[in-house]
Coordinates of C-alpha atoms in Angstrom, one line a residue:
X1 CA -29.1 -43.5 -118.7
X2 CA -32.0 -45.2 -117.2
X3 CA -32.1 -48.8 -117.1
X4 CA -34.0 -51.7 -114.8
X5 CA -31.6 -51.6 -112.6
X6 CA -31.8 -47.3 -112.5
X7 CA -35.7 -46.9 -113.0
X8 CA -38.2 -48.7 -111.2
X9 CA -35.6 -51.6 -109.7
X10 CA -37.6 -53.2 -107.0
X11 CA -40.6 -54.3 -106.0
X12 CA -40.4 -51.8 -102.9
X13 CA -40.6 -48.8 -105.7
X14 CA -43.8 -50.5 -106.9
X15 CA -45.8 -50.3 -103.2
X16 CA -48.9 -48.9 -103.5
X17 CA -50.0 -50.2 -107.1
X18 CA -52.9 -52.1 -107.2
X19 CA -53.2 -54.9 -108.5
X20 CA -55.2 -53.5 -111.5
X21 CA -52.4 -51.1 -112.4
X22 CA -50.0 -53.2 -111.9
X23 CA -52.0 -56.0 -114.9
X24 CA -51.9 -52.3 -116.7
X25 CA -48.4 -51.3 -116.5
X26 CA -47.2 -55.2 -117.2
X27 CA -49.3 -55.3 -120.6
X28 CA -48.2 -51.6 -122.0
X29 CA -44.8 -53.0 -120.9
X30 CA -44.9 -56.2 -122.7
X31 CA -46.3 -54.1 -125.9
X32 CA -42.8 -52.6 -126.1
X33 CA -40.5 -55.3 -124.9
X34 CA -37.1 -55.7 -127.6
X35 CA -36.4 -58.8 -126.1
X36 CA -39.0 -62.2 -125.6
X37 CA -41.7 -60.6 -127.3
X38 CA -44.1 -63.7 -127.3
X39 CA -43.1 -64.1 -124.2
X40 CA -44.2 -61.1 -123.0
X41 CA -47.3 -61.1 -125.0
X42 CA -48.3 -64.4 -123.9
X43 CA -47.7 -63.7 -120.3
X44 CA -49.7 -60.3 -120.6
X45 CA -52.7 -61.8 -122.6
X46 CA -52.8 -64.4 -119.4
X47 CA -52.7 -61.3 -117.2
X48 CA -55.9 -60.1 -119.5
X49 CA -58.1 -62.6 -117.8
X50 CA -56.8 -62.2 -114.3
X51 CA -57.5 -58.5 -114.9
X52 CA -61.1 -58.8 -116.2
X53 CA -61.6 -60.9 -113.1
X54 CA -60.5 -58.8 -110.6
X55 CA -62.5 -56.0 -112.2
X56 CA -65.5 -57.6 -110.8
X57 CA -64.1 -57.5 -107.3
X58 CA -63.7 -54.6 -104.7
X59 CA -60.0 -54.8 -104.2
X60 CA -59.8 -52.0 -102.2
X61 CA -62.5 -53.3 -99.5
X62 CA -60.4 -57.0 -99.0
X63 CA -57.6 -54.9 -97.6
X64 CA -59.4 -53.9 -95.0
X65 CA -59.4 -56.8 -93.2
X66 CA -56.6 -58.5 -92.4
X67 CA -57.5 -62.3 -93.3
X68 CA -58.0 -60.9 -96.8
X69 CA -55.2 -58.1 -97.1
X70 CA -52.2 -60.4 -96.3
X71 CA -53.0 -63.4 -99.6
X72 CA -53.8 -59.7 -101.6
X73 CA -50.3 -58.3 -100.9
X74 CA -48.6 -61.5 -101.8
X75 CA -50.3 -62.0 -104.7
X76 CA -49.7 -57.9 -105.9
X77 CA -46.2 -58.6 -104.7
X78 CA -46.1 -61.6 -107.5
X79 CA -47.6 -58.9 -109.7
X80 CA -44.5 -56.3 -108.9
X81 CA -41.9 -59.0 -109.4
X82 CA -43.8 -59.9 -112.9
X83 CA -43.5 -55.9 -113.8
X84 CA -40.0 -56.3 -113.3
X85 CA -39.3 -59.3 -115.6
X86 CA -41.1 -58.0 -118.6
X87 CA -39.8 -54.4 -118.2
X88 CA -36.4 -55.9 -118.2
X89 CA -37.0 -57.6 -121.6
X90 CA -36.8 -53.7 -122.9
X91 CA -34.3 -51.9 -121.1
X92 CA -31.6 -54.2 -120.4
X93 CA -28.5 -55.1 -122.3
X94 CA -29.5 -57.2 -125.5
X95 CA -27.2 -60.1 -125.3
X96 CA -27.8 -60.2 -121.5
X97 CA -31.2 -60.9 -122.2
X98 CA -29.9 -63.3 -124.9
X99 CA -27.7 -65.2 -122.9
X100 CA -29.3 -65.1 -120.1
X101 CA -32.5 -66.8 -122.4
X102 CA -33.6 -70.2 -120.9
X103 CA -33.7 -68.5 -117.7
X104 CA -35.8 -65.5 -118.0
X105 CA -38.0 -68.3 -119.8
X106 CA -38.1 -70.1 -116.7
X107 CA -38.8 -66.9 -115.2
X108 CA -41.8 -66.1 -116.7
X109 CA -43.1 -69.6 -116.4
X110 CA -42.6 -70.0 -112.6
X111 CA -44.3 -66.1 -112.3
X112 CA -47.4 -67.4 -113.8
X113 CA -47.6 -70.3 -111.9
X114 CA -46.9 -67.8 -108.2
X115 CA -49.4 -65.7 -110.2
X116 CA -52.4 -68.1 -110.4
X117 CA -51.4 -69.6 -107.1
X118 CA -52.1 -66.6 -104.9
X119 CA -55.1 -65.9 -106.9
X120 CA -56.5 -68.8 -106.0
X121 CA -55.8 -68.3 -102.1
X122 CA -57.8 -65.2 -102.1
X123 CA -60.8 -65.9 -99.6
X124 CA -63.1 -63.6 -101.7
X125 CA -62.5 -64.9 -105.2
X126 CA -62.8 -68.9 -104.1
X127 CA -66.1 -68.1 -102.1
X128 CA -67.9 -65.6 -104.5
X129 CA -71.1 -68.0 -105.7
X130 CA -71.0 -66.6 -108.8
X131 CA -71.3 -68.1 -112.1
X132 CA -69.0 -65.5 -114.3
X133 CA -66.7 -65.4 -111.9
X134 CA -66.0 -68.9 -111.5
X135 CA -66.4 -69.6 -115.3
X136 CA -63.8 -67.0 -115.7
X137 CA -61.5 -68.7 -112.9
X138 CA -61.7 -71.8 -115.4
X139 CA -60.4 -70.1 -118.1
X140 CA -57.7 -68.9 -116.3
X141 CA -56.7 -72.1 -115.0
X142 CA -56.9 -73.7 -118.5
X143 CA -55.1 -70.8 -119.9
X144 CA -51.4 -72.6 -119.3
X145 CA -49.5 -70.4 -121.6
X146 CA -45.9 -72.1 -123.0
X147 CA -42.8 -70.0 -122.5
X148 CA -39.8 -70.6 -124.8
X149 CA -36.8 -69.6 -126.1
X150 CA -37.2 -68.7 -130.6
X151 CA -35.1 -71.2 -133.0
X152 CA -32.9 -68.0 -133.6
X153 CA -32.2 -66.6 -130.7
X154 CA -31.2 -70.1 -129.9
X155 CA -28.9 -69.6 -132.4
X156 CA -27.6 -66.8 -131.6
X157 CA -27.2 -67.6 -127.6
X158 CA -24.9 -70.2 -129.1
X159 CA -22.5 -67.7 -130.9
X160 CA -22.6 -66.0 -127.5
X161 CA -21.6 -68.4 -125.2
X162 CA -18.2 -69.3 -127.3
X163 CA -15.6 -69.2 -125.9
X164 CA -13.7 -67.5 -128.6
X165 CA -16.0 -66.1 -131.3
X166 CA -15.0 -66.9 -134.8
X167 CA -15.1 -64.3 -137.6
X168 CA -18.2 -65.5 -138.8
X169 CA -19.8 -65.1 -135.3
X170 CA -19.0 -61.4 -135.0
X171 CA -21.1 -61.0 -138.2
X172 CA -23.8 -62.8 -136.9
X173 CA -23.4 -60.5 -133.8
X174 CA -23.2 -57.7 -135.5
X175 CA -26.1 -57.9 -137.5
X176 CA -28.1 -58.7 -134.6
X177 CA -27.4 -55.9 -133.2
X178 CA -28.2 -53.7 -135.9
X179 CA -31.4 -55.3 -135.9
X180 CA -32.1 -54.7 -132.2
X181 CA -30.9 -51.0 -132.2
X182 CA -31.9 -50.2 -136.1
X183 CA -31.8 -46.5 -135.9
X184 CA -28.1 -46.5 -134.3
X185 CA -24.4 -47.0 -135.9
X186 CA -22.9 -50.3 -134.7
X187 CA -20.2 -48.6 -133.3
X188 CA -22.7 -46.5 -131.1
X189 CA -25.2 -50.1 -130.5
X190 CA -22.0 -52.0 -128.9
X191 CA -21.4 -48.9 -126.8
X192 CA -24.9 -48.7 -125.2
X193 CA -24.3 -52.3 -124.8
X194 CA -20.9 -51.9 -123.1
X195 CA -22.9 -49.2 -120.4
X196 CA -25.4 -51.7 -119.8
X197 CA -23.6 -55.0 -119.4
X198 CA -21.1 -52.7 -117.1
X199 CA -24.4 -52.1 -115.0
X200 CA -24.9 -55.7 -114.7
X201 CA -21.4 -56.2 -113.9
X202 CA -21.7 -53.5 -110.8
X203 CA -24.5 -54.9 -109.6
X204 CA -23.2 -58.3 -109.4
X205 CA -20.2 -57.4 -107.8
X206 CA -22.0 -55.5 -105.3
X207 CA -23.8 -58.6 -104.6
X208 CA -20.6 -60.6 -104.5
X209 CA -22.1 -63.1 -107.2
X210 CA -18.4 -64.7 -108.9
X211 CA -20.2 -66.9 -111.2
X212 CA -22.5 -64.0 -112.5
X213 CA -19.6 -61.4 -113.1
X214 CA -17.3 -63.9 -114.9
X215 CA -20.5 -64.6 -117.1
X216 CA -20.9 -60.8 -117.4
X217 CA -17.4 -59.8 -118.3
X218 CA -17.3 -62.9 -120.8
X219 CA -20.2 -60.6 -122.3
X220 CA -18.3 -57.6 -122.2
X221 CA -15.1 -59.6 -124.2
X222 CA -17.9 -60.2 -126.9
X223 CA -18.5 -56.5 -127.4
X224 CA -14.9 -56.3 -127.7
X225 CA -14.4 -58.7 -130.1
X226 CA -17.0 -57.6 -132.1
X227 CA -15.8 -53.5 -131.8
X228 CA -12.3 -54.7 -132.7
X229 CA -14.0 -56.3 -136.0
X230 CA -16.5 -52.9 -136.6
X231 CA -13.2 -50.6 -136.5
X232 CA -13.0 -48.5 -139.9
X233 CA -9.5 -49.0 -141.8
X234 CA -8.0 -46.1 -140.5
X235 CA -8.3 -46.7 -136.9
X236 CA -6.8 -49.8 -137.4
X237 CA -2.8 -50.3 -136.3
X238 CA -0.8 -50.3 -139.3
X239 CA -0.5 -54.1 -139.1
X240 CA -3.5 -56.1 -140.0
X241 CA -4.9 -58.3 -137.2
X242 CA -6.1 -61.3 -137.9
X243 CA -7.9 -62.9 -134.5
X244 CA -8.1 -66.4 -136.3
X245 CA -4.4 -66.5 -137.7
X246 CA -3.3 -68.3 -134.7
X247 CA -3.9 -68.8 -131.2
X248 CA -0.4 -68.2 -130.0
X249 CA -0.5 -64.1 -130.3
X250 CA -4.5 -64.3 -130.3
X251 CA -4.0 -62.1 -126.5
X252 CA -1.7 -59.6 -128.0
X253 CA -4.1 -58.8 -130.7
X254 CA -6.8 -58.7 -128.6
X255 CA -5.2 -56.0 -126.4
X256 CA -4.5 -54.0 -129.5
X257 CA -8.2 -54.0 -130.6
X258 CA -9.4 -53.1 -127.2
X259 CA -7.6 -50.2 -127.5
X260 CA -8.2 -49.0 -130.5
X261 CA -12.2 -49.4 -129.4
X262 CA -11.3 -47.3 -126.4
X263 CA -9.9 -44.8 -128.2
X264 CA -13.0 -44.9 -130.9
X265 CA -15.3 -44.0 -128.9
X266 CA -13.9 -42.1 -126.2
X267 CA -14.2 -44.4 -123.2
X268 CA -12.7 -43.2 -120.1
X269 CA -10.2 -45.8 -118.9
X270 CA -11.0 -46.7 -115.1
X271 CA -9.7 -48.9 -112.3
X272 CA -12.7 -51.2 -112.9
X273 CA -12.0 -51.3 -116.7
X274 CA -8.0 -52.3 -116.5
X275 CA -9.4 -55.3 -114.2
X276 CA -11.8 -56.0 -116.8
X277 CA -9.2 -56.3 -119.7
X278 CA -7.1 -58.6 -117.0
X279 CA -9.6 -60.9 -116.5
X280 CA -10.6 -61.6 -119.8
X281 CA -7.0 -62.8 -120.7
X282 CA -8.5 -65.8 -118.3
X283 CA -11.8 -66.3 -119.2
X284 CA -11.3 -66.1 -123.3
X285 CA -8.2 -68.3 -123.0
X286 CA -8.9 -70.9 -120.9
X287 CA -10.6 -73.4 -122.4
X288 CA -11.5 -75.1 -118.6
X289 CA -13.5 -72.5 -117.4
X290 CA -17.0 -73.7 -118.2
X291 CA -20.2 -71.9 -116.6
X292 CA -22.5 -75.0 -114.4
X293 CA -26.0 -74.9 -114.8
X294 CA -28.7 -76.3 -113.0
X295 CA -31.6 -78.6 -114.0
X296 CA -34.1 -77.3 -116.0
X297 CA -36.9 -80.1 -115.0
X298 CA -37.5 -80.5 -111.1
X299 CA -36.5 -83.6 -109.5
X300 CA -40.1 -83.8 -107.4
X301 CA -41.6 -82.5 -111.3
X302 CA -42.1 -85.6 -112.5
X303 CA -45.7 -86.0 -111.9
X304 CA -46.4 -83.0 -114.8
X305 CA -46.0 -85.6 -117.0
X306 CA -47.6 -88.7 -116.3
X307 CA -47.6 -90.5 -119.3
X308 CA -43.4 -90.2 -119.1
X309 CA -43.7 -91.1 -115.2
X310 CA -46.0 -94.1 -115.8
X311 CA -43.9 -95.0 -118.6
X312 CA -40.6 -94.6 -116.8
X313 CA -42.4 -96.4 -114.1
X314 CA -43.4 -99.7 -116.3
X315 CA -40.3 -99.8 -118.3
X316 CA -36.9 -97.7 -117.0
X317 CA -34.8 -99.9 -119.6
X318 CA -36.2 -97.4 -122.2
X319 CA -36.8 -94.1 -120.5
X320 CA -32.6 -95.1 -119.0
X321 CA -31.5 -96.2 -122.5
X322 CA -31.7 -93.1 -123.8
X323 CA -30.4 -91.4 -121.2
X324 CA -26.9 -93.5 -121.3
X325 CA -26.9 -92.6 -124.7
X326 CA -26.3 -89.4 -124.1
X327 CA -23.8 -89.7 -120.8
X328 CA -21.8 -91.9 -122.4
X329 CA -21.6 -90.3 -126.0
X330 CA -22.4 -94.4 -127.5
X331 CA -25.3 -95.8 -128.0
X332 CA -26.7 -98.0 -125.8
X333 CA -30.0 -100.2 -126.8
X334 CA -32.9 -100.8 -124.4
X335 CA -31.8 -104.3 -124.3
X336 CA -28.1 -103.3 -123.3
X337 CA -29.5 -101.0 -120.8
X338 CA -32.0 -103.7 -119.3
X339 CA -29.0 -106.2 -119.4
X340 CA -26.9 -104.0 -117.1
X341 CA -29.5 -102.8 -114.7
X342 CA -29.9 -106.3 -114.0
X343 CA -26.8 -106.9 -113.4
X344 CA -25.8 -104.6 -111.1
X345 CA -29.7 -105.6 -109.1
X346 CA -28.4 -108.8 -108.4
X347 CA -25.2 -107.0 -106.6
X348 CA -27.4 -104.7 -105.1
X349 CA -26.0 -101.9 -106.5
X350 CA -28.5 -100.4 -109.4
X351 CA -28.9 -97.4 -107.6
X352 CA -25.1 -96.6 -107.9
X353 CA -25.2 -97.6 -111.7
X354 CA -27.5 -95.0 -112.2
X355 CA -26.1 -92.4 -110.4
X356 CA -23.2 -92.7 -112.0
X357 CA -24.5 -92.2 -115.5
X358 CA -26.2 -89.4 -114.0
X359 CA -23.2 -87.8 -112.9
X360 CA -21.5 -88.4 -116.3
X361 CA -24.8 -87.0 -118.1
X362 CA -24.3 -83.9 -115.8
X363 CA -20.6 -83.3 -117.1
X364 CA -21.9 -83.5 -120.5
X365 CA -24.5 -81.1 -120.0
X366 CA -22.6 -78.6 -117.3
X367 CA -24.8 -79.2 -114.5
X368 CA -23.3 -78.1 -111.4
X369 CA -24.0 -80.9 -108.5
X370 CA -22.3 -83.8 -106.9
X371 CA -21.6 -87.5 -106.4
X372 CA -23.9 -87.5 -103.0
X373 CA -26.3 -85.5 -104.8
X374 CA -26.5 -87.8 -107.5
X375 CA -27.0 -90.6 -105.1
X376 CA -29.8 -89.7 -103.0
X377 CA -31.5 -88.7 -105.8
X378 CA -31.5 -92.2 -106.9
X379 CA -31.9 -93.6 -103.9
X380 CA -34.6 -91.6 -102.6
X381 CA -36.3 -91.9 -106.0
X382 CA -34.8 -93.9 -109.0
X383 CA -37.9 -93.2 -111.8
X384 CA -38.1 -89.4 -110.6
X385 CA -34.7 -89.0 -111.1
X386 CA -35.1 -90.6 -114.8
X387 CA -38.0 -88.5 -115.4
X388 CA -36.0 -85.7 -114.7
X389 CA -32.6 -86.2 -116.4
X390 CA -35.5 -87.6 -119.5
X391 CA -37.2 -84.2 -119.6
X392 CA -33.9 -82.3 -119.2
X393 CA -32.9 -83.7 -122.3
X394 CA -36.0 -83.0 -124.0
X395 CA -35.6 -79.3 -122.9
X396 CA -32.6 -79.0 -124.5
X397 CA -33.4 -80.7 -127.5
X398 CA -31.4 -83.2 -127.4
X399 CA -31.8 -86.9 -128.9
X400 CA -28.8 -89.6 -129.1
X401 CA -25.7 -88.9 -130.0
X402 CA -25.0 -85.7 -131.2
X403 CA -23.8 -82.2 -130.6
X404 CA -26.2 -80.0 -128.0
X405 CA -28.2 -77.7 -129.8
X406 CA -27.9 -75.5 -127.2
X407 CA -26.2 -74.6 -123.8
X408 CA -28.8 -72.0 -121.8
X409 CA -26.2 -70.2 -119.5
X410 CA -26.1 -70.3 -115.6
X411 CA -29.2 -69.8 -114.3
X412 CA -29.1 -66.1 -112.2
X413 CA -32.5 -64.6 -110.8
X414 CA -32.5 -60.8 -112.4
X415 CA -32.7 -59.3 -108.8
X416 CA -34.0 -56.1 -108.6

């Protein structure tokens, strides 16, 4: 079965592709992509212009010299890694790419902007005095392309990331898995998933990532959750199980079904696999394993938006209002807010106020960190730390009290 991590894997497979090709090969992929399709298109219609740039330019005469070839590699490297992410959108396991979807958004946001920033370092391309080329070097600058994550796949992300799906959910899963592999039985869609998410699994272990494989394996439980629920009658034991009936024999039941899916289709029982089925008894019951995140927003970002910054700058009580709002799970006024931030200046100890309600805002929203972190961050810079937990907020769609709309998972580069 060939896959991203089988087929072309890494950017070392990719040497000796132009950068032309390369533009080429990312568009046809993005054409056919299951997974982040306006992501892909948007990214490849941003690639469009590079490429009708670079047609007017003698690629293969800057790499002959070597204050020219070296800004030319990196910037076809950029191109290689780019390749990568978009053909990964087609051939790897669907709810990988859905849980994994805030940060393969991120990924194709931060490989536009290493895109655009080798171009412009390029000695040929900035010195060319020529009037289509640097109109067409304007475009591309303007051309700031927004990458997100779609209302439903939002949705379903959340049904993903439960810890224990709920009858309902494995309908919703199921059905979106129908829709991504229409031509296929369920039964044979969750198996091509199972390969491809124990791909994912082998390659994180080989890598020795912990975080990643217990966020791997808790996709594998879903598949098995929702084969146990895709079983026909008389595959069933002769006792019906019930998942929701009670937590107390919810691990026995479990078992059962996973065995019964074995047997279904035909799934050769391995070392690897009898570790699998151990440690999901851990990760599905335990209700205090939780997978940390990071920030979404830079800490040194806050200067991409200035109207926030200069805001945040002029009046914190509101940008930090809203913020304790949030950590705290109450609300909190910008007159309470401006009440206690004086209070604790006159101590001298508003920084460590504010770290503090940044640390709690962090438990609430899974970010991984700590108390020192927290600190500096504060201390170093109190308003770019606002801005930051501010935007992070607005990332995630969140406003005042109430439940998150959604958790993106653990961030994990897709290496290749």
């Amino acid at each position: 079965m060939s896959s991203a991590l089988e087929g072309i894997a890494t950017v070392a497979q990719l040497s000796g592709i132009d950068g032309l090709k390369l533009i080429g090969m990312i568009v046809k992929a993005a054409s056919t992509a299951k997974m982040h399709k306006k992501n892909c298109r948007q990214f490849a219609q941003h690639l469009k212009l590079i490429g009708n740039l670079l047609e007017q330019l003698k690629l293969s005469e800057l790499k002959k010299y070597p204050g020219t070839s070296e800004p030319l590699e990196l910037f076809e490297d950029a191109l290689r890694r780019a390749f990568i992410l978009v053909n990964s959108c087609q051939d790897r396991s669907y709810l990988y790419l859905l849980a994994m979807g805030w940060n393969i958004v991120y990924q194709f946001r931060r490989a536009q902007n290493e895109i655009d920033r080798y171009l412009k370092i390029i000695p040929l391309i900035t010195l060319v005095d020529n009037a289509r080329v640097r109109e067409r070097l304007e475009i591309i600058e303007k051309d700031q392309r927004v990458y997100t994550l779609d209302d439903e796949d939002m949705k379903v992300q959340q049904v993903i990331m439960k810890p224990e799906p709920s009858k309902d959910d494995t309908v919703v899963l199921k059905k979106t898995l129908s829709c991504s592999y229409p031509s296929m039985p369920i039964s044979e869609a969750i198996r091509k998933e199972n390969e491809k998410l124990q791909l994912e699994l082998q390659h994180s272990q080989a890598n020795l990532d912990v975080h990643h494989c217990e966020f791997i394996q808790h996709l594998l439980d879903v598949t098995q959750v929702v084969a146990a629920t895709s079983l026909p009658e008389k595959s069933l034991p002769a006792k019906p199980i019930k998942v929701e009936h009670g937590y107390s024999d919810a691990e026995s039941n479990k078992e059962t079904c996973d065995e019964s899916y074995r047997k279904n289709t035909d799934k050769q029982t391995t070392p690897r696999n009898t570790s699998s089925v151990s440690s999901k008894q851990d990760l599905l019951s335990s209700k205090g394993s939780h997978q940390y995140e990071e920030w979404h927003s830079d800490l040194l970002g806050c200067c991409s938006e200035p109207l926030l910054c200069i805001k945040t700058l002029l009046f914190p009580c509101g940008t930090f209002s809203k913020i304790a709002t949030v950590a705290t799970n109450k609300h909190i006024s910008s007159a309470e807010a401006c009440n206690e931030l004086m209070a604790y200046t006159l101590i001298l100890s508003c920084c460590c106020y504010t770290c503090c309600i940044r640390r709690k805002l962090r438990k609430q929203l899974s970010i991984s960190g700590g108390f020192i972190d927290d600190f500096l961050s504060h201390l170093m810079c109190c308003c770019c730390a606002l801005v930051q937990e501010h935007r992070e907020l607005e990332i995630r769609g969140i406003n005042g009290i109430q439940k998150m709309k959604t958790s993106p998972p653990l961030p994990q580069f897709m290496e290749s």
